[in-house]
PDB file of C-alpha atoms and ligand atoms in Angstrom:
ATOM      1  CA  MET A 324    -162.360 -45.976 104.858  1.00 87.00           C
ATOM      2  CA  TYR A 325    -160.779 -43.671 105.090  1.00 95.00           C
ATOM      3  CA  ARG A 326    -162.012 -39.775 106.369  1.00 96.00           C
ATOM      4  CA  ARG A 327    -160.467 -37.185 105.799  1.00 97.00           C
ATOM      5  CA  ILE A 328    -156.730 -36.959 103.085  1.00 98.00           C
ATOM      6  CA  VAL A 329    -155.010 -34.149 101.949  1.00 98.00           C
ATOM      7  CA  ILE A 330    -153.040 -34.410  99.243  1.00 98.00           C
ATOM      8  CA  LEU A 331    -149.912 -32.091  98.419  1.00 98.00           C
ATOM      9  CA  THR A 332    -148.750 -32.124  94.984  1.00 98.00           C
ATOM     10  CA  GLY A 333    -145.513 -30.483  92.888  1.00 98.00           C
ATOM     11  CA  ALA A 334    -143.765 -30.281  90.191  1.00 97.00           C
ATOM     12  CA  GLY A 335    -143.299 -33.543  89.213  1.00 98.00           C
ATOM     13  CA  ILE A 336    -147.174 -34.118  88.171  1.00 98.00           C
ATOM     14  CA  SER A 337    -147.331 -31.408  85.561  1.00 98.00           C
ATOM     15  CA  ALA A 338    -143.495 -33.394  84.859  1.00 97.00           C
ATOM     16  CA  GLU A 339    -145.648 -35.430  82.024  1.00 98.00           C
ATOM     17  CA  SER A 340    -147.457 -32.661  80.984  1.00 98.00           C
ATOM     18  CA  GLY A 341    -144.649 -31.182  79.805  1.00 95.00           C
ATOM     19  CA  ILE A 342    -143.820 -28.608  82.050  1.00 95.00           C
ATOM     20  CA  SER A 343    -140.057 -28.523  83.489  1.00 90.00           C
ATOM     21  CA  THR A 344    -139.745 -28.951  86.827  1.00 92.00           C
ATOM     22  CA  PHE A 345    -137.168 -26.860  89.292  1.00 91.00           C
ATOM     23  CA  ARG A 346    -134.605 -29.262  90.216  1.00 88.00           C
ATOM     24  CA  ASP A 347    -134.341 -32.213  87.993  1.00 84.00           C
ATOM     25  CA  GLN A 348    -131.770 -32.481  85.183  1.00 82.00           C
ATOM     26  CA  ASP A 349    -132.898 -29.704  83.217  1.00 82.00           C
ATOM     27  CA  GLY A 350    -134.691 -28.265  85.712  1.00 87.00           C
ATOM     28  CA  LEU A 351    -135.383 -24.651  85.801  1.00 87.00           C
ATOM     29  CA  TRP A 352    -132.995 -23.430  88.545  1.00 87.00           C
ATOM     30  CA  GLU A 353    -129.975 -25.090  86.222  1.00 83.00           C
ATOM     31  CA  LYS A 354    -131.432 -22.130  83.712  1.00 85.00           C
ATOM     32  CA  HIS A 355    -132.168 -19.206  86.049  1.00 88.00           C
ATOM     33  CA  HIS A 356    -130.645 -17.392  89.287  1.00 92.00           C
ATOM     34  CA  ILE A 357    -133.207 -18.064  92.424  1.00 93.00           C
ATOM     35  CA  GLU A 358    -132.351 -15.052  93.830  1.00 94.00           C
ATOM     36  CA  ASP A 359    -132.823 -13.003  90.493  1.00 94.00           C
ATOM     37  CA  VAL A 360    -136.084 -13.566  89.636  1.00 95.00           C
ATOM     38  CA  ALA A 361    -137.528 -15.425  92.303  1.00 96.00           C
ATOM     39  CA  THR A 362    -136.712 -13.026  95.434  1.00 97.00           C
ATOM     40  CA  PRO A 363    -138.304  -9.451  96.660  1.00 97.00           C
ATOM     41  CA  GLU A 364    -134.851  -8.240  96.108  1.00 97.00           C
ATOM     42  CA  GLY A 365    -134.613  -9.197  92.797  1.00 97.00           C
ATOM     43  CA  TYR A 366    -137.783  -7.852  91.652  1.00 97.00           C
ATOM     44  CA  ALA A 367    -136.594  -4.488  93.488  1.00 97.00           C
ATOM     45  CA  LYS A 368    -132.851  -4.685  91.232  1.00 97.00           C
ATOM     46  CA  ASP A 369    -134.413  -5.333  87.558  1.00 97.00           C
ATOM     47  CA  ILE A 370    -138.487  -5.598  87.341  1.00 97.00           C
ATOM     48  CA  GLN A 371    -138.235  -6.359  83.403  1.00 96.00           C
ATOM     49  CA  LEU A 372    -135.808  -9.617  83.919  1.00 96.00           C
ATOM     50  CA  VAL A 373    -138.887 -11.143  86.501  1.00 97.00           C
ATOM     51  CA  GLU A 374    -141.700  -9.997  84.313  1.00 97.00           C
ATOM     52  CA  ARG A 375    -139.618 -11.697  81.266  1.00 96.00           C
ATOM     53  CA  PHE A 376    -139.443 -14.640  83.136  1.00 95.00           C
ATOM     54  CA  TYR A 377    -142.716 -14.965  84.752  1.00 96.00           C
ATOM     55  CA  ASN A 378    -144.246 -13.893  80.940  1.00 97.00           C
ATOM     56  CA  LEU A 379    -142.127 -16.468  79.560  1.00 95.00           C
ATOM     57  CA  ARG A 380    -143.830 -19.180  82.016  1.00 95.00           C
ATOM     58  CA  TRP A 381    -147.293 -18.246  81.731  1.00 96.00           C
ATOM     59  CA  GLN A 382    -147.229 -18.475  77.854  1.00 95.00           C
ATOM     60  CA  ASP A 383    -145.464 -22.055  78.082  1.00 94.00           C
ATOM     61  CA  LEU A 384    -148.555 -22.920  80.346  1.00 95.00           C
ATOM     62  CA  GLN A 385    -151.351 -21.584  76.909  1.00 95.00           C
ATOM     63  CA  ARG A 386    -149.140 -23.843  74.500  1.00 96.00           C
ATOM     64  CA  PRO A 387    -151.836 -26.452  72.677  1.00 97.00           C
ATOM     65  CA  GLU A 388    -150.152 -28.882  73.927  1.00 97.00           C
ATOM     66  CA  ILE A 389    -149.838 -28.323  77.786  1.00 97.00           C
ATOM     67  CA  LEU A 390    -152.856 -30.226  79.246  1.00 98.00           C
ATOM     68  CA  PRO A 391    -153.446 -31.918  82.088  1.00 98.00           C
ATOM     69  CA  ASN A 392    -152.287 -35.900  82.601  1.00 98.00           C
ATOM     70  CA  ALA A 393    -153.551 -39.256  84.060  1.00 98.00           C
ATOM     71  CA  ALA A 394    -152.385 -37.958  87.891  1.00 98.00           C
ATOM     72  CA  HIS A 395    -154.027 -33.931  87.382  1.00 98.00           C
ATOM     73  CA  GLN A 396    -157.518 -36.359  86.572  1.00 98.00           C
ATOM     74  CA  ALA A 397    -157.392 -39.028  89.160  1.00 98.00           C
ATOM     75  CA  LEU A 398    -157.129 -36.309  91.771  1.00 98.00           C
ATOM     76  CA  ALA A 399    -160.542 -34.330  90.041  1.00 98.00           C
ATOM     77  CA  LYS A 400    -161.843 -37.746  90.288  1.00 98.00           C
ATOM     78  CA  LEU A 401    -161.124 -38.636  93.952  1.00 98.00           C
ATOM     79  CA  GLU A 402    -162.247 -35.028  94.317  1.00 98.00           C
ATOM     80  CA  LEU A 403    -165.852 -35.814  92.677  1.00 98.00           C
ATOM     81  CA  GLU A 404    -166.157 -39.074  94.459  1.00 98.00           C
ATOM     82  CA  PHE A 405    -165.004 -38.970  97.437  1.00 97.00           C
ATOM     83  CA  GLU A 406    -167.748 -39.174 100.374  1.00 96.00           C
ATOM     84  CA  GLY A 407    -164.968 -37.669 103.073  1.00 96.00           C
ATOM     85  CA  GLU A 408    -163.419 -34.294 102.807  1.00 97.00           C
ATOM     86  CA  LEU A 409    -161.033 -33.796 100.691  1.00 98.00           C
ATOM     87  CA  LEU A 410    -158.088 -30.925 100.383  1.00 98.00           C
ATOM     88  CA  LEU A 411    -155.781 -30.924  97.217  1.00 98.00           C
ATOM     89  CA  ILE A 412    -152.764 -28.363  98.279  1.00 98.00           C
ATOM     90  CA  THR A 413    -150.652 -27.209  94.897  1.00 98.00           C
ATOM     91  CA  GLN A 414    -147.409 -26.041  95.182  1.00 98.00           C
ATOM     92  CA  ASN A 415    -147.877 -25.256  91.466  1.00 98.00           C
ATOM     93  CA  VAL A 416    -148.690 -22.512  89.913  1.00 98.00           C
ATOM     94  CA  ASP A 417    -149.806 -23.485  86.570  1.00 98.00           C
ATOM     95  CA  ASP A 418    -153.584 -24.782  86.733  1.00 98.00           C
ATOM     96  CA  LEU A 419    -153.331 -27.552  85.408  1.00 98.00           C
ATOM     97  CA  HIS A 420    -155.378 -29.292  88.290  1.00 98.00           C
ATOM     98  CA  GLU A 421    -158.503 -26.574  88.048  1.00 98.00           C
ATOM     99  CA  ARG A 422    -158.216 -27.387  83.991  1.00 98.00           C
ATOM    100  CA  ALA A 423    -158.516 -31.157  84.956  1.00 98.00           C
ATOM    101  CA  GLY A 424    -161.316 -30.170  87.227  1.00 98.00           C
ATOM    102  CA  SER A 425    -160.744 -29.729  90.083  1.00 98.00           C
ATOM    103  CA  LEU A 426    -162.216 -26.991  92.762  1.00 96.00           C
ATOM    104  CA  ARG A 427    -161.467 -27.578  96.166  1.00 94.00           C
ATOM    105  CA  MET A 428    -157.678 -26.385  95.856  1.00 97.00           C
ATOM    106  CA  ILE A 429    -154.775 -24.316  97.510  1.00 98.00           C
ATOM    107  CA  HIS A 430    -152.479 -22.717  95.643  1.00 98.00           C
ATOM    108  CA  MET A 431    -149.839 -22.196  98.040  1.00 98.00           C
ATOM    109  CA  HIS A 432    -147.510 -20.127  95.617  1.00 98.00           C
ATOM    110  CA  GLY A 433    -149.798 -18.471  93.776  1.00 98.00           C
ATOM    111  CA  GLU A 434    -150.608 -18.542  90.356  1.00 98.00           C
ATOM    112  CA  LEU A 435    -148.924 -18.045  87.210  1.00 97.00           C
ATOM    113  CA  LYS A 436    -151.912 -16.424  85.649  1.00 97.00           C
ATOM    114  CA  LYS A 437    -152.835 -14.062  88.057  1.00 98.00           C
ATOM    115  CA  GLY A 438    -151.179 -10.619  88.682  1.00 98.00           C
ATOM    116  CA  ARG A 439    -150.886  -8.584  92.431  1.00 98.00           C
ATOM    117  CA  CYS A 440    -151.352  -5.105  93.423  1.00 98.00           C
ATOM    118  CA  PRO A 441    -149.164  -4.750  95.044  1.00 97.00           C
ATOM    119  CA  LYS A 442    -150.520  -2.072  97.385  1.00 97.00           C
ATOM    120  CA  SER A 443    -153.722  -3.320  98.582  1.00 98.00           C
ATOM    121  CA  GLN A 444    -152.459  -7.283  97.673  1.00 97.00           C
ATOM    122  CA  GLN A 445    -155.920  -7.443  95.202  1.00 98.00           C
ATOM    123  CA  THR A 446    -155.165 -10.586  92.202  1.00 98.00           C
ATOM    124  CA  PHE A 447    -156.099 -10.224  88.456  1.00 98.00           C
ATOM    125  CA  VAL A 448    -156.190 -12.292  86.063  1.00 97.00           C
ATOM    126  CA  LEU A 449    -153.608 -11.927  83.607  1.00 97.00           C
ATOM    127  CA  ARG A 450    -155.340 -10.581  79.709  1.00 95.00           C
ATOM    128  CA  GLU A 451    -151.376  -9.531  78.997  1.00 96.00           C
ATOM    129  CA  PRO A 452    -148.109  -9.429  80.134  1.00 97.00           C
ATOM    130  CA  PHE A 453    -146.490  -7.935  83.260  1.00 98.00           C
ATOM    131  CA  GLY A 454    -144.592  -4.760  81.646  1.00 98.00           C
ATOM    132  CA  GLU A 455    -145.391  -1.183  82.667  1.00 97.00           C
ATOM    133  CA  ASP A 456    -148.887  -0.648  81.457  1.00 96.00           C
ATOM    134  CA  ASN A 457    -150.096  -3.841  83.338  1.00 98.00           C
ATOM    135  CA  CYS A 458    -151.221  -1.696  86.278  1.00 98.00           C
ATOM    136  CA  CYS A 459    -153.891  -3.114  88.580  1.00 97.00           C
ATOM    137  CA  THR A 460    -157.760  -1.200  88.777  1.00 97.00           C
ATOM    138  CA  CYS A 461    -157.864  -0.850  92.346  1.00 97.00           C
ATOM    139  CA  CYS A 462    -156.085   1.913  92.945  1.00 97.00           C
ATOM    140  CA  ILE A 463    -155.431   5.886  91.716  1.00 97.00           C
ATOM    141  CA  PRO A 464    -152.733   6.013  90.984  1.00 96.00           C
ATOM    142  CA  ALA A 465    -152.826   2.469  89.652  1.00 97.00           C
ATOM    143  CA  MET A 466    -149.919   0.206  90.890  1.00 98.00           C
ATOM    144  CA  ARG A 467    -147.945  -1.791  88.126  1.00 98.00           C
ATOM    145  CA  LEU A 468    -148.867  -5.664  88.745  1.00 98.00           C
ATOM    146  CA  ARG A 469    -146.411  -8.290  90.404  1.00 98.00           C
ATOM    147  CA  PRO A 470    -146.507 -11.786  89.770  1.00 98.00           C
ATOM    148  CA  HIS A 471    -149.213 -13.620  92.140  1.00 98.00           C
ATOM    149  CA  ILE A 472    -146.108 -15.707  93.112  1.00 98.00           C
ATOM    150  CA  VAL A 473    -145.057 -16.132  96.432  1.00 98.00           C
ATOM    151  CA  TRP A 474    -141.057 -15.265  96.322  1.00 97.00           C
ATOM    152  CA  PHE A 475    -138.290 -17.494  98.472  1.00 96.00           C
ATOM    153  CA  GLY A 476    -138.475 -15.177 101.679  1.00 95.00           C
ATOM    154  CA  GLU A 477    -142.379 -15.046 101.571  1.00 97.00           C
ATOM    155  CA  MET A 478    -144.926 -16.070 103.593  1.00 97.00           C
ATOM    156  CA  PRO A 479    -146.893 -19.118 101.029  1.00 98.00           C
ATOM    157  CA  PHE A 480    -150.569 -18.471 101.466  1.00 98.00           C
ATOM    158  CA  ALA A 481    -153.441 -20.413 103.533  1.00 98.00           C
ATOM    159  CA  MET A 482    -150.977 -21.886 106.011  1.00 98.00           C
ATOM    160  CA  ASP A 483    -153.969 -21.713 108.926  1.00 98.00           C
ATOM    161  CA  ARG A 484    -156.064 -23.272 106.447  1.00 98.00           C
ATOM    162  CA  ILE A 485    -154.024 -26.365 105.532  1.00 98.00           C
ATOM    163  CA  HIS A 486    -152.455 -26.713 108.934  1.00 98.00           C
ATOM    164  CA  ASP A 487    -156.316 -27.401 110.381  1.00 98.00           C
ATOM    165  CA  ALA A 488    -156.639 -29.672 107.324  1.00 98.00           C
ATOM    166  CA  LEU A 489    -153.216 -31.374 108.352  1.00 98.00           C
ATOM    167  CA  ASP A 490    -154.365 -32.109 112.069  1.00 98.00           C
ATOM    168  CA  GLU A 491    -157.211 -33.919 111.262  1.00 97.00           C
ATOM    169  CA  CYS A 492    -156.423 -35.317 107.884  1.00 98.00           C
ATOM    170  CA  ASP A 493    -156.026 -39.724 107.969  1.00 96.00           C
ATOM    171  CA  LEU A 494    -154.375 -40.091 105.160  1.00 97.00           C
ATOM    172  CA  PHE A 495    -151.846 -37.786 103.634  1.00 98.00           C
ATOM    173  CA  ILE A 496    -150.450 -37.543  99.937  1.00 98.00           C
ATOM    174  CA  ALA A 497    -147.733 -35.483  98.448  1.00 98.00           C
ATOM    175  CA  ILE A 498    -146.618 -35.995  94.791  1.00 98.00           C
ATOM    176  CA  GLY A 499    -144.362 -35.241  92.456  1.00 98.00           C
ATOM    177  CA  THR A 500    -142.226 -33.141  95.414  1.00 97.00           C
ATOM    178  CA  SER A 501    -138.318 -33.082  96.180  1.00 95.00           C
ATOM    179  CA  GLY A 502    -139.912 -31.975  99.460  1.00 93.00           C
ATOM    180  CA  THR A 503    -137.119 -29.632 100.058  1.00 92.00           C
ATOM    181  CA  VAL A 504    -139.047 -25.943 100.439  1.00 94.00           C
ATOM    182  CA  TYR A 505    -140.345 -25.253 103.243  1.00 96.00           C
ATOM    183  CA  PRO A 506    -142.778 -25.129 104.759  1.00 97.00           C
ATOM    184  CA  ALA A 507    -144.212 -27.647 102.197  1.00 98.00           C
ATOM    185  CA  ALA A 508    -141.006 -30.157 102.714  1.00 97.00           C
ATOM    186  CA  GLY A 509    -142.703 -30.314 106.539  1.00 98.00           C
ATOM    187  CA  PHE A 510    -146.484 -31.236 105.772  1.00 98.00           C
ATOM    188  CA  VAL A 511    -145.475 -35.009 106.184  1.00 98.00           C
ATOM    189  CA  ASP A 512    -143.830 -34.153 109.640  1.00 98.00           C
ATOM    190  CA  THR A 513    -147.129 -32.599 111.119  1.00 98.00           C
ATOM    191  CA  ALA A 514    -149.488 -35.464 109.289  1.00 98.00           C
ATOM    192  CA  ASN A 515    -147.343 -38.430 110.907  1.00 97.00           C
ATOM    193  CA  HIS A 516    -147.623 -36.080 114.327  1.00 97.00           C
ATOM    194  CA  HIS A 517    -151.584 -36.364 114.486  1.00 96.00           C
ATOM    195  CA  GLY A 518    -151.667 -40.531 113.208  1.00 96.00           C
ATOM    196  CA  ALA A 519    -152.450 -39.960 110.119  1.00 97.00           C
ATOM    197  CA  GLN A 520    -150.915 -42.235 107.370  1.00 96.00           C
ATOM    198  CA  THR A 521    -148.447 -40.731 104.898  1.00 97.00           C
ATOM    199  CA  VAL A 522    -147.528 -41.708 101.170  1.00 97.00           C
ATOM    200  CA  GLU A 523    -145.200 -40.174  98.909  1.00 97.00           C
ATOM    201  CA  VAL A 524    -145.628 -40.859  95.091  1.00 97.00           C
ATOM    202  CA  ASN A 525    -142.471 -39.961  93.050  1.00 97.00           C
ATOM    203  CA  LEU A 526    -141.073 -41.250  90.568  1.00 97.00           C
ATOM    204  CA  MET A 527    -137.168 -41.274  92.753  1.00 96.00           C
ATOM    205  CA  GLN A 528    -136.676 -44.015  94.807  1.00 95.00           C
ATOM    206  CA  PRO A 529    -137.382 -42.229  98.742  1.00 92.00           C
ATOM    207  CA  ASP A 530    -134.731 -40.661 100.837  1.00 89.00           C
ATOM    208  CA  PRO A 531    -133.114 -43.059 103.206  1.00 90.00           C
ATOM    209  CA  HIS A 532    -134.376 -39.989 106.091  1.00 91.00           C
ATOM    210  CA  SER A 533    -137.459 -39.966 104.680  1.00 94.00           C
ATOM    211  CA  GLN A 534    -140.598 -39.971 106.491  1.00 96.00           C
ATOM    212  CA  PHE A 535    -142.633 -41.453 104.896  1.00 96.00           C
ATOM    213  CA  GLN A 536    -144.927 -44.267 106.372  1.00 95.00           C
ATOM    214  CA  TYR A 537    -145.573 -44.950 101.903  1.00 95.00           C
ATOM    215  CA  HIS A 538    -143.421 -44.790  99.013  1.00 96.00           C
ATOM    216  CA  PHE A 539    -144.679 -45.800  94.971  1.00 96.00           C
ATOM    217  CA  THR A 540    -141.397 -45.271  92.692  1.00 96.00           C
ATOM    218  CA  GLY A 541    -142.798 -44.152  89.489  1.00 97.00           C
ATOM    219  CA  LYS A 542    -144.383 -41.534  87.584  1.00 98.00           C
ATOM    220  CA  ALA A 543    -146.998 -39.955  88.981  1.00 98.00           C
ATOM    221  CA  GLY A 544    -149.643 -40.332  85.911  1.00 98.00           C
ATOM    222  CA  GLU A 545    -149.140 -44.425  86.078  1.00 98.00           C
ATOM    223  CA  ILE A 546    -149.635 -44.781  90.118  1.00 97.00           C
ATOM    224  CA  MET A 547    -152.417 -42.072  90.547  1.00 98.00           C
ATOM    225  CA  PRO A 548    -155.394 -43.351  88.848  1.00 98.00           C
ATOM    226  CA  LYS A 549    -154.598 -46.489  90.716  1.00 96.00           C
ATOM    227  CA  LEU A 550    -154.030 -45.196  93.844  1.00 97.00           C
ATOM    228  CA  VAL A 551    -157.196 -43.109  93.685  1.00 97.00           C
ATOM    229  CA  ASP A 552    -159.042 -46.638  92.751  1.00 96.00           C
ATOM    230  CA  THR A 553    -158.039 -47.863  95.475  1.00 95.00           C
ATOM    231  CA  ILE A 554    -159.462 -44.947  98.176  1.00 96.00           C
ATOM    232  CA  LEU A 555    -162.344 -44.998  96.216  1.00 96.00           C
ATOM    233  CA  ASN A 556    -162.825 -48.628  96.593  1.00 94.00           C
ATOM    234  CA  GLY A 557    -162.455 -48.282 100.468  1.00 89.00           C
ATOM    235  CA  ASN A 558    -159.363 -50.114 101.083  1.00 85.00           C
ATOM    236  CA  ILE A 559    -157.169 -48.366 103.559  1.00 84.00           C
ATOM    237  CA  LEU A 560    -153.399 -48.701 102.489  1.00 83.00           C
ATOM    238  CA  GLY A 561    -151.323 -51.254 104.558  1.00 76.00           C
ATOM    239  CA  ALA A 562    -154.119 -53.720 105.086  1.00 61.00           C
ATOM    240  CA  ASN A 563    -154.036 -57.110 103.542  1.00 49.00           C
ATOM    241  CA  LYS A 564    -156.790 -56.485 101.281  1.00 44.00           C
ATOM    242  CA  CYS A 565    -155.262 -53.672  99.498  1.00 50.00           C
ATOM    243  CA  LYS A 566    -153.820 -54.259  96.572  1.00 50.00           C
ATOM    244  CA  LEU A 567    -152.325 -51.082  95.426  1.00 55.00           C
ATOM    245  CA  ALA A 568    -150.349 -49.895  91.925  1.00 44.00           C
ATOM    246  CA  GLN A 569    -146.970 -52.484  92.225  1.00 43.00           C
ATOM    247  CA  ALA A 570    -145.285 -49.334  92.142  1.00 39.00           C
TER     248      ALA A 570
HETATM  249  N1  APR B1943    -144.148 -38.581  88.685  1.00 51.47           N
HETATM  250  C1  APR B1943    -143.543 -38.194  89.729  1.00 51.47           C
HETATM  251  N2  APR B1943    -142.762 -37.365  90.643  1.00 51.47           N
HETATM  252  C2  APR B1943    -142.079 -36.905  89.509  1.00 51.47           C
HETATM  253  C3  APR B1943    -142.319 -37.000  87.748  1.00 51.47           C
HETATM  254  C4  APR B1943    -143.434 -37.853  87.862  1.00 51.47           C
HETATM  255  N3  APR B1943    -143.721 -37.569  86.036  1.00 51.47           N
HETATM  256  N4  APR B1943    -140.988 -36.784  87.022  1.00 51.47           N
HETATM  257  C5  APR B1943    -140.555 -36.148  88.333  1.00 51.47           C
HETATM  258  N5  APR B1943    -141.149 -36.249  89.698  1.00 51.47           N
HETATM  259  C6  APR B1943    -140.279 -35.453  90.838  1.00 51.47           C
HETATM  260  C7  APR B1943    -138.728 -35.887  91.369  1.00 51.47           C
HETATM  261  O1  APR B1943    -138.084 -36.928  91.245  1.00 51.47           O
HETATM  262  C8  APR B1943    -138.814 -34.532  91.822  1.00 51.47           C
HETATM  263  O2  APR B1943    -138.833 -35.002  92.972  1.00 51.47           O
HETATM  264  O3  APR B1943    -140.477 -34.518  90.917  1.00 51.47           O
HETATM  265  C9  APR B1943    -139.886 -34.172  91.888  1.00 51.47           C
HETATM  266  C10 APR B1943    -139.278 -32.340  91.693  1.00 51.47           C
HETATM  267  O4  APR B1943    -139.299 -31.602  92.579  1.00 51.47           O
HETATM  268  P1  APR B1943    -138.466 -30.314  92.031  1.00 51.47           P
HETATM  269  O5  APR B1943    -138.203 -29.232  90.866  1.00 51.47           O
HETATM  270  O6  APR B1943    -137.676 -28.911  92.992  1.00 51.47           O
HETATM  271  O7  APR B1943    -140.212 -29.547  92.181  1.00 51.47           O
HETATM  272  P2  APR B1943    -141.157 -28.606  93.920  1.00 51.47           P
HETATM  273  O8  APR B1943    -140.131 -29.888  94.542  1.00 51.47           O
HETATM  274  O9  APR B1943    -142.471 -29.380  93.815  1.00 51.47           O
HETATM  275  O10 APR B1943    -140.106 -27.553  94.140  1.00 51.47           O
HETATM  276  C11 APR B1943    -140.421 -27.192  95.232  1.00 51.47           C
HETATM  277  O11 APR B1943    -139.786 -25.169  94.878  1.00 51.47           O
HETATM  278  O12 APR B1943    -138.530 -23.505  93.664  1.00 51.47           O
HETATM  279  C12 APR B1943    -139.255 -23.963  94.342  1.00 51.47           C
HETATM  280  O13 APR B1943    -141.649 -22.580  94.160  1.00 51.47           O
HETATM  281  C13 APR B1943    -140.790 -23.277  93.513  1.00 51.47           C
HETATM  282  O14 APR B1943    -143.085 -24.706  93.657  1.00 51.47           O
HETATM  283  C14 APR B1943    -142.192 -25.130  94.085  1.00 51.47           C
HETATM  284  C15 APR B1943    -141.418 -25.992  95.254  1.00 51.47           C
END
């Protein structure tokens, strides 16, 4: 039976909900230049272009057909029913985990639905799109809100808390992430180093150099409900009796 679980999710977990990933075919980074829309330098160079990019993604998230899928729901169920400690870390800036019911979670790359005061760093839930009139209420003069997004070259949020949890966990699961963006890509090494079991769930076959001990290949929405039930039934991966998703 596991006692401390850390879960990392990436864009792949929201793909079945209709949100584009970054690096898959037709992903966001095929249509936009990272340096233009996802760096502090790009923002300084063309504020309107960057605001338009995040305004469109924020509006997209509010389409009625964008809903949490079975993988988000399975993780919310795990949080509710697991008797040990669980920390959910997401690289995603959508709010589908919260909508599914997850409470104890870290948005390490920020959140689409929030803006941040560039001076005080206070965050505000967006009521209107980014623009010159969308300002903070914490400063005089009021400052134009910037997207509450961690751009390339910026430090992700809550890294101390994340590393403490990775040091102590006995199971680490990464779901729907390409494992190409650090520091999240290094979490598996930390968890392995501290003796945790490490599991990857991904649509694609694992990379031959993968550091994960277990792989489940397929859709997160199909694998996660089975994997969560396996954990909640007190089974340990790799143990004789463990019958997991045939993935
Ligand atoms: N189920 C499981 N995995 C899936 C699914 C699915 N239904 N669909 C796609 N995937 C996998 C892909 O095979 C790929 O490995 O999800 C992964 C998505 O990878 P990326 O698009 O690179 O997204 P991610 O790894 O989350 O990106 C990390 O990069 O640009 C930055 O800040 C951005 O948070 C993002 C970070």
